[in-house]
PDB file of C-alpha atoms in Angstrom:
ATOM      1  CA  UNK S   1      31.567  11.989 -16.368  1.00  0.00           C
ATOM      2  CA  UNK S   2      28.996   9.466 -15.198  1.00  0.00           C
ATOM      3  CA  UNK S   3      28.601   9.590 -11.427  1.00  0.00           C
ATOM      4  CA  UNK S   4      26.652   6.343 -11.173  1.00  0.00           C
ATOM      5  CA  UNK S   5      26.750   2.965 -12.865  1.00  0.00           C
ATOM      6  CA  UNK S   6      23.719   0.706 -13.118  1.00  0.00           C
ATOM      7  CA  UNK S   7      23.115  -2.560 -14.957  1.00  0.00           C
ATOM      8  CA  UNK S   8      21.196  -1.901 -18.173  1.00  0.00           C
ATOM      9  CA  UNK S   9      18.419  -4.358 -17.456  1.00  0.00           C
ATOM     10  CA  UNK S  10      17.080  -6.954 -15.064  1.00  0.00           C
ATOM     11  CA  UNK S  11      14.086  -9.230 -14.775  1.00  0.00           C
ATOM     12  CA  UNK S  12      12.141  -9.951 -11.635  1.00  0.00           C
ATOM     13  CA  UNK S  13       9.349 -12.369 -10.802  1.00  0.00           C
ATOM     14  CA  UNK S  14       6.089 -10.902  -9.597  1.00  0.00           C
ATOM     15  CA  UNK S  15       5.777 -11.101  -5.826  1.00  0.00           C
ATOM     16  CA  UNK S  16       9.494 -11.465  -5.289  1.00  0.00           C
ATOM     17  CA  UNK S  17      11.879  -8.804  -4.039  1.00  0.00           C
ATOM     18  CA  UNK S  18      13.719  -6.816  -6.682  1.00  0.00           C
ATOM     19  CA  UNK S  19      17.228  -5.703  -5.732  1.00  0.00           C
ATOM     20  CA  UNK S  20      18.581  -2.945  -7.954  1.00  0.00           C
ATOM     21  CA  UNK S  21      22.283  -2.135  -7.572  1.00  0.00           C
ATOM     22  CA  UNK S  22      23.960   1.191  -8.166  1.00  0.00           C
ATOM     23  CA  UNK S  23      27.661   1.957  -8.075  1.00  0.00           C
ATOM     24  CA  UNK S  24      28.772   5.455  -7.110  1.00  0.00           C
ATOM     25  CA  UNK S  25      32.406   4.912  -6.216  1.00  0.00           C
ATOM     26  CA  UNK S  26      33.360   8.598  -6.525  1.00  0.00           C
ATOM     27  CA  UNK S  27      30.595   9.909  -4.280  1.00  0.00           C
ATOM     28  CA  UNK S  28      31.631  12.766  -2.028  1.00  0.00           C
ATOM     29  CA  UNK S  29      30.709  13.190   1.607  1.00  0.00           C
ATOM     30  CA  UNK S  30      27.922  15.695   0.975  1.00  0.00           C
ATOM     31  CA  UNK S  31      26.261  13.910  -1.941  1.00  0.00           C
ATOM     32  CA  UNK S  32      22.940  12.181  -1.444  1.00  0.00           C
ATOM     33  CA  UNK S  33      21.741   9.133  -3.363  1.00  0.00           C
ATOM     34  CA  UNK S  34      18.336   9.511  -5.006  1.00  0.00           C
ATOM     35  CA  UNK S  35      16.251   6.937  -6.814  1.00  0.00           C
ATOM     36  CA  UNK S  36      13.583   7.690  -9.384  1.00  0.00           C
ATOM     37  CA  UNK S  37      11.697   5.523 -11.811  1.00  0.00           C
ATOM     38  CA  UNK S  38       9.962   6.282 -15.074  1.00  0.00           C
ATOM     39  CA  UNK S  39       7.192   4.218 -16.523  1.00  0.00           C
ATOM     40  CA  UNK S  40       6.872   4.510 -20.271  1.00  0.00           C
ATOM     41  CA  UNK S  41       5.350   7.836 -21.398  1.00  0.00           C
ATOM     42  CA  UNK S  42       4.969   9.102 -17.834  1.00  0.00           C
ATOM     43  CA  UNK S  43       6.960  11.560 -15.773  1.00  0.00           C
ATOM     44  CA  UNK S  44       9.701  10.354 -13.432  1.00  0.00           C
ATOM     45  CA  UNK S  45       8.494   9.268 -10.016  1.00  0.00           C
ATOM     46  CA  UNK S  46      10.578   9.900  -6.911  1.00  0.00           C
ATOM     47  CA  UNK S  47      11.144   6.747  -4.872  1.00  0.00           C
ATOM     48  CA  UNK S  48      13.581   7.352  -2.032  1.00  0.00           C
ATOM     49  CA  UNK S  49      16.804   9.092  -1.089  1.00  0.00           C
ATOM     50  CA  UNK S  50      19.486   8.879   1.566  1.00  0.00           C
ATOM     51  CA  UNK S  51      22.888  10.115   2.684  1.00  0.00           C
ATOM     52  CA  UNK S  52      24.477   7.268   4.615  1.00  0.00           C
ATOM     53  CA  UNK S  53      21.840   5.536   6.692  1.00  0.00           C
ATOM     54  CA  UNK S  54      19.518   2.926   5.288  1.00  0.00           C
ATOM     55  CA  UNK S  55      16.113   4.326   4.481  1.00  0.00           C
ATOM     56  CA  UNK S  56      12.668   2.798   4.065  1.00  0.00           C
ATOM     57  CA  UNK S  57       9.361   4.205   2.924  1.00  0.00           C
ATOM     58  CA  UNK S  58       6.108   2.818   1.622  1.00  0.00           C
ATOM     59  CA  UNK S  59       7.579   2.153  -1.802  1.00  0.00           C
ATOM     60  CA  UNK S  60      11.050   0.758  -1.196  1.00  0.00           C
ATOM     61  CA  UNK S  61      14.139   0.408   0.936  1.00  0.00           C
ATOM     62  CA  UNK S  62      17.525   1.942   0.237  1.00  0.00           C
ATOM     63  CA  UNK S  63      20.614   0.193   1.500  1.00  0.00           C
ATOM     64  CA  UNK S  64      23.832   2.230   1.317  1.00  0.00           C
ATOM     65  CA  UNK S  65      27.142   0.502   1.982  1.00  0.00           C
ATOM     66  CA  UNK S  66      29.265   1.742   4.835  1.00  0.00           C
ATOM     67  CA  UNK S  67      31.843   3.245   2.467  1.00  0.00           C
ATOM     68  CA  UNK S  68      28.957   4.783   0.480  1.00  0.00           C
ATOM     69  CA  UNK S  69      30.444   3.616  -2.807  1.00  0.00           C
ATOM     70  CA  UNK S  70      27.375   1.619  -3.745  1.00  0.00           C
ATOM     71  CA  UNK S  71      23.729   1.223  -2.860  1.00  0.00           C
ATOM     72  CA  UNK S  72      20.823  -1.111  -3.488  1.00  0.00           C
ATOM     73  CA  UNK S  73      17.202  -0.224  -4.011  1.00  0.00           C
ATOM     74  CA  UNK S  74      14.886  -2.952  -2.794  1.00  0.00           C
ATOM     75  CA  UNK S  75      11.318  -3.295  -3.991  1.00  0.00           C
ATOM     76  CA  UNK S  76      10.045  -5.792  -1.427  1.00  0.00           C
ATOM     77  CA  UNK S  77       7.206  -7.363  -3.412  1.00  0.00           C
ATOM     78  CA  UNK S  78       7.465  -6.506  -7.080  1.00  0.00           C
ATOM     79  CA  UNK S  79       4.267  -6.160  -9.087  1.00  0.00           C
ATOM     80  CA  UNK S  80       3.702  -5.794 -12.809  1.00  0.00           C
ATOM     81  CA  UNK S  81       3.175  -2.067 -12.206  1.00  0.00           C
ATOM     82  CA  UNK S  82       6.797  -1.811 -11.069  1.00  0.00           C
ATOM     83  CA  UNK S  83       8.009  -2.417 -14.623  1.00  0.00           C
ATOM     84  CA  UNK S  84       9.911   0.795 -15.430  1.00  0.00           C
ATOM     85  CA  UNK S  85      13.320   2.350 -15.947  1.00  0.00           C
ATOM     86  CA  UNK S  86      14.970   2.995 -12.581  1.00  0.00           C
ATOM     87  CA  UNK S  87      17.477   5.797 -12.178  1.00  0.00           C
ATOM     88  CA  UNK S  88      20.047   6.181  -9.442  1.00  0.00           C
ATOM     89  CA  UNK S  89      21.558   9.662  -9.167  1.00  0.00           C
ATOM     90  CA  UNK S  90      23.832  11.424  -6.730  1.00  0.00           C
ATOM     91  CA  UNK S  91      23.691  15.113  -6.028  1.00  0.00           C
ATOM     92  CA  UNK S  92      24.824  17.627  -3.473  1.00  0.00           C
ATOM     93  CA  UNK S  93      21.385  18.447  -2.154  1.00  0.00           C
ATOM     94  CA  UNK S  94      20.836  21.900  -0.790  1.00  0.00           C
ATOM     95  CA  UNK S  95      23.361  23.471  -3.130  1.00  0.00           C
ATOM     96  CA  UNK S  96      23.719  24.621  -6.723  1.00  0.00           C
ATOM     97  CA  UNK S  97      23.591  20.965  -7.784  1.00  0.00           C
ATOM     98  CA  UNK S  98      19.858  21.262  -8.513  1.00  0.00           C
ATOM     99  CA  UNK S  99      19.817  20.130 -12.140  1.00  0.00           C
ATOM    100  CA  UNK S 100      18.665  16.543 -12.318  1.00  0.00           C
ATOM    101  CA  UNK S 101      20.396  14.414 -14.897  1.00  0.00           C
ATOM    102  CA  UNK S 102      19.429  10.824 -15.486  1.00  0.00           C
ATOM    103  CA  UNK S 103      21.776   8.314 -17.029  1.00  0.00           C
ATOM    104  CA  UNK S 104      20.603   5.235 -18.897  1.00  0.00           C
ATOM    105  CA  UNK S 105      19.200   3.624 -15.764  1.00  0.00           C
ATOM    106  CA  UNK S 106      18.123   0.020 -15.286  1.00  0.00           C
ATOM    107  CA  UNK S 107      15.170  -1.277 -17.238  1.00  0.00           C
ATOM    108  CA  UNK S 108      13.318  -3.530 -14.837  1.00  0.00           C
ATOM    109  CA  UNK S 109      10.796  -5.979 -16.217  1.00  0.00           C
ATOM    110  CA  UNK S 110       8.545  -7.712 -13.732  1.00  0.00           C
ATOM    111  CA  UNK S 111       7.188 -10.985 -15.108  1.00  0.00           C
ATOM    112  CA  UNK S 112       4.064 -12.812 -13.961  1.00  0.00           C
TER     113      UNK S 112
ATOM    114  CA  UNK K   1      -4.245  14.219  -3.715  1.00  0.00           C
ATOM    115  CA  UNK K   2      -1.349  16.638  -3.839  1.00  0.00           C
ATOM    116  CA  UNK K   3       0.669  16.661  -6.989  1.00  0.00           C
ATOM    117  CA  UNK K   4       1.758  18.306 -10.202  1.00  0.00           C
ATOM    118  CA  UNK K   5      -0.631  18.554 -13.115  1.00  0.00           C
ATOM    119  CA  UNK K   6       0.630  19.143 -16.626  1.00  0.00           C
ATOM    120  CA  UNK K   7      -1.661  19.821 -19.536  1.00  0.00           C
ATOM    121  CA  UNK K   8      -2.274  19.004 -22.229  1.00  0.00           C
ATOM    122  CA  UNK K   9      -0.816  15.500 -22.394  1.00  0.00           C
ATOM    123  CA  UNK K  10      -0.257  15.830 -26.156  1.00  0.00           C
ATOM    124  CA  UNK K  11       0.196  19.039 -28.121  1.00  0.00           C
ATOM    125  CA  UNK K  12       0.788  19.784 -31.757  1.00  0.00           C
ATOM    126  CA  UNK K  13       2.414  22.952 -33.027  1.00  0.00           C
ATOM    127  CA  UNK K  14       2.228  24.461 -36.469  1.00  0.00           C
ATOM    128  CA  UNK K  15       5.139  26.277 -38.027  1.00  0.00           C
ATOM    129  CA  UNK K  16       5.481  29.832 -36.704  1.00  0.00           C
ATOM    130  CA  UNK K  17       3.124  29.201 -33.806  1.00  0.00           C
ATOM    131  CA  UNK K  18       3.738  29.745 -30.118  1.00  0.00           C
ATOM    132  CA  UNK K  19       2.285  27.175 -27.753  1.00  0.00           C
ATOM    133  CA  UNK K  20       1.958  27.213 -23.974  1.00  0.00           C
ATOM    134  CA  UNK K  21       2.313  24.204 -21.713  1.00  0.00           C
ATOM    135  CA  UNK K  22       0.575  24.356 -18.374  1.00  0.00           C
ATOM    136  CA  UNK K  23       2.049  23.233 -15.053  1.00  0.00           C
ATOM    137  CA  UNK K  24       0.128  23.517 -11.790  1.00  0.00           C
ATOM    138  CA  UNK K  25       1.132  22.192  -8.368  1.00  0.00           C
ATOM    139  CA  UNK K  26      -0.780  22.027  -5.103  1.00  0.00           C
ATOM    140  CA  UNK K  27       2.159  20.896  -2.989  1.00  0.00           C
ATOM    141  CA  UNK K  28       2.877  24.405  -1.709  1.00  0.00           C
ATOM    142  CA  UNK K  29       6.377  24.145  -3.179  1.00  0.00           C
ATOM    143  CA  UNK K  30       8.441  27.268  -3.682  1.00  0.00           C
ATOM    144  CA  UNK K  31      10.628  25.972  -6.508  1.00  0.00           C
ATOM    145  CA  UNK K  32       9.513  24.836  -9.935  1.00  0.00           C
ATOM    146  CA  UNK K  33      11.417  23.537 -12.947  1.00  0.00           C
ATOM    147  CA  UNK K  34      10.965  22.778 -16.628  1.00  0.00           C
ATOM    148  CA  UNK K  35      12.950  19.995 -18.241  1.00  0.00           C
ATOM    149  CA  UNK K  36      13.042  18.629 -21.731  1.00  0.00           C
ATOM    150  CA  UNK K  37      13.556  14.916 -22.306  1.00  0.00           C
ATOM    151  CA  UNK K  38      14.735  13.621 -25.658  1.00  0.00           C
ATOM    152  CA  UNK K  39      15.465   9.974 -26.465  1.00  0.00           C
ATOM    153  CA  UNK K  40      19.033   9.113 -25.555  1.00  0.00           C
ATOM    154  CA  UNK K  41      19.740  12.557 -24.082  1.00  0.00           C
ATOM    155  CA  UNK K  42      18.249  12.379 -20.631  1.00  0.00           C
ATOM    156  CA  UNK K  43      16.889  15.500 -18.956  1.00  0.00           C
ATOM    157  CA  UNK K  44      17.912  19.017 -19.841  1.00  0.00           C
ATOM    158  CA  UNK K  45      16.904  22.020 -17.756  1.00  0.00           C
ATOM    159  CA  UNK K  46      15.066  24.780 -19.610  1.00  0.00           C
ATOM    160  CA  UNK K  47      14.055  27.227 -16.859  1.00  0.00           C
ATOM    161  CA  UNK K  48      13.604  27.207 -13.138  1.00  0.00           C
ATOM    162  CA  UNK K  49      11.957  29.403 -10.549  1.00  0.00           C
ATOM    163  CA  UNK K  50      13.057  29.581  -6.943  1.00  0.00           C
ATOM    164  CA  UNK K  51      10.099  31.622  -5.804  1.00  0.00           C
ATOM    165  CA  UNK K  52       7.081  33.457  -7.190  1.00  0.00           C
ATOM    166  CA  UNK K  53       7.896  36.349  -9.535  1.00  0.00           C
ATOM    167  CA  UNK K  54      11.406  34.997 -10.087  1.00  0.00           C
ATOM    168  CA  UNK K  55      12.802  32.703 -12.748  1.00  0.00           C
ATOM    169  CA  UNK K  56      16.201  31.845 -14.197  1.00  0.00           C
ATOM    170  CA  UNK K  57      17.440  30.343 -17.446  1.00  0.00           C
ATOM    171  CA  UNK K  58      18.637  26.786 -17.480  1.00  0.00           C
ATOM    172  CA  UNK K  59      20.938  25.169 -20.008  1.00  0.00           C
ATOM    173  CA  UNK K  60      18.646  25.327 -23.048  1.00  0.00           C
ATOM    174  CA  UNK K  61      16.421  28.390 -22.545  1.00  0.00           C
ATOM    175  CA  UNK K  62      16.659  29.721 -26.103  1.00  0.00           C
ATOM    176  CA  UNK K  63      13.290  29.635 -27.824  1.00  0.00           C
ATOM    177  CA  UNK K  64      11.367  29.252 -24.569  1.00  0.00           C
ATOM    178  CA  UNK K  65       9.777  31.654 -22.106  1.00  0.00           C
ATOM    179  CA  UNK K  66       8.153  31.268 -18.687  1.00  0.00           C
ATOM    180  CA  UNK K  67       6.282  33.238 -16.065  1.00  0.00           C
ATOM    181  CA  UNK K  68       5.731  32.704 -12.355  1.00  0.00           C
ATOM    182  CA  UNK K  69       2.917  35.002 -11.294  1.00  0.00           C
ATOM    183  CA  UNK K  70       1.445  32.531  -8.836  1.00  0.00           C
ATOM    184  CA  UNK K  71       3.155  30.084  -6.527  1.00  0.00           C
ATOM    185  CA  UNK K  72       1.238  27.134  -7.905  1.00  0.00           C
ATOM    186  CA  UNK K  73       1.650  27.863 -11.608  1.00  0.00           C
ATOM    187  CA  UNK K  74       4.689  27.871 -13.914  1.00  0.00           C
ATOM    188  CA  UNK K  75       3.617  27.864 -17.585  1.00  0.00           C
ATOM    189  CA  UNK K  76       6.143  27.303 -20.355  1.00  0.00           C
ATOM    190  CA  UNK K  77       5.765  28.901 -23.779  1.00  0.00           C
ATOM    191  CA  UNK K  78       7.516  27.275 -26.709  1.00  0.00           C
ATOM    192  CA  UNK K  79       8.037  30.045 -29.222  1.00  0.00           C
ATOM    193  CA  UNK K  80       8.511  29.862 -32.967  1.00  0.00           C
ATOM    194  CA  UNK K  81      12.191  30.596 -32.337  1.00  0.00           C
ATOM    195  CA  UNK K  82      12.614  27.076 -30.950  1.00  0.00           C
ATOM    196  CA  UNK K  83      13.547  25.220 -34.113  1.00  0.00           C
ATOM    197  CA  UNK K  84      13.442  21.712 -32.738  1.00  0.00           C
ATOM    198  CA  UNK K  85      10.578  21.679 -30.235  1.00  0.00           C
ATOM    199  CA  UNK K  86       9.528  18.051 -30.645  1.00  0.00           C
ATOM    200  CA  UNK K  87      10.183  16.494 -27.227  1.00  0.00           C
ATOM    201  CA  UNK K  88       8.693  15.327 -23.957  1.00  0.00           C
ATOM    202  CA  UNK K  89       8.398  18.282 -21.564  1.00  0.00           C
ATOM    203  CA  UNK K  90       8.468  17.695 -17.832  1.00  0.00           C
ATOM    204  CA  UNK K  91       7.579  20.079 -15.044  1.00  0.00           C
ATOM    205  CA  UNK K  92       8.925  19.475 -11.553  1.00  0.00           C
ATOM    206  CA  UNK K  93       8.729  21.151  -8.184  1.00  0.00           C
ATOM    207  CA  UNK K  94      10.519  20.982  -4.870  1.00  0.00           C
ATOM    208  CA  UNK K  95       9.807  22.435  -1.471  1.00  0.00           C
ATOM    209  CA  UNK K  96      12.706  24.849  -1.844  1.00  0.00           C
ATOM    210  CA  UNK K  97      15.379  25.352  -4.474  1.00  0.00           C
ATOM    211  CA  UNK K  98      18.232  24.630  -2.089  1.00  0.00           C
ATOM    212  CA  UNK K  99      16.946  21.588  -0.277  1.00  0.00           C
ATOM    213  CA  UNK K 100      17.745  17.952   0.344  1.00  0.00           C
ATOM    214  CA  UNK K 101      14.124  17.163  -0.481  1.00  0.00           C
ATOM    215  CA  UNK K 102      13.560  15.709  -3.941  1.00  0.00           C
ATOM    216  CA  UNK K 103      12.045  17.228  -7.017  1.00  0.00           C
ATOM    217  CA  UNK K 104       8.684  15.761  -7.938  1.00  0.00           C
ATOM    218  CA  UNK K 105       7.490  15.535 -11.514  1.00  0.00           C
ATOM    219  CA  UNK K 106       4.288  15.838 -13.448  1.00  0.00           C
ATOM    220  CA  UNK K 107       3.295  13.347 -16.123  1.00  0.00           C
ATOM    221  CA  UNK K 108       4.639  15.434 -18.964  1.00  0.00           C
ATOM    222  CA  UNK K 109       3.453  16.988 -22.206  1.00  0.00           C
ATOM    223  CA  UNK K 110       4.512  15.486 -25.499  1.00  0.00           C
ATOM    224  CA  UNK K 111       4.918  18.196 -28.120  1.00  0.00           C
ATOM    225  CA  UNK K 112       5.036  17.403 -31.824  1.00  0.00           C
ATOM    226  CA  UNK K 113       5.256  19.495 -34.971  1.00  0.00           C
ATOM    227  CA  UNK K 114       2.552  19.342 -37.615  1.00  0.00           C
TER     228      UNK K 114
END
């Protein structure tokens, strides 16, 4: 069963913020939310992860709703290099849930 | 820069031939992983290693072999027993196997059959 639901695609204007939603309505209390992206013909790149608090790093911000049933990845100033497939996954970190499994993700196209 | 280096980027295998994909990391991570990525099928785990001199089969280990003689290296051999080896192979590592910290990936090796 799919643990997360993401829109299949979205466009974003260069220089604007890109807000990528992810629904994980069946998330359990010990599951973390992780975001990766994959540019064509490259390996997946880790972006950010969190449990329940909002998180920010040099790449992006992660906003998790209070009920933890959904989250939003924010790329504050999208560039053409941010064009990629973005994957939202949930996993029980620190346990036997070590196998990463990406769904279809969201194909983000940043336009000049 | 710290990271994971996979080589070669492209590899071609002849029938009946074994080929070895290299994966090196300088992140001082204990755990390393090999995944296979096929179009429309996402990632599938081939082998993983929690620590040097240890490795375990993943979901699709048949036709593959690995070794972990050094902490920084986790080579994958695709043997002739693997009947459908054409795929994008990804190596990943994490600080520890059981950790909240993420797995980080190399840039992959694309294997094709001649």
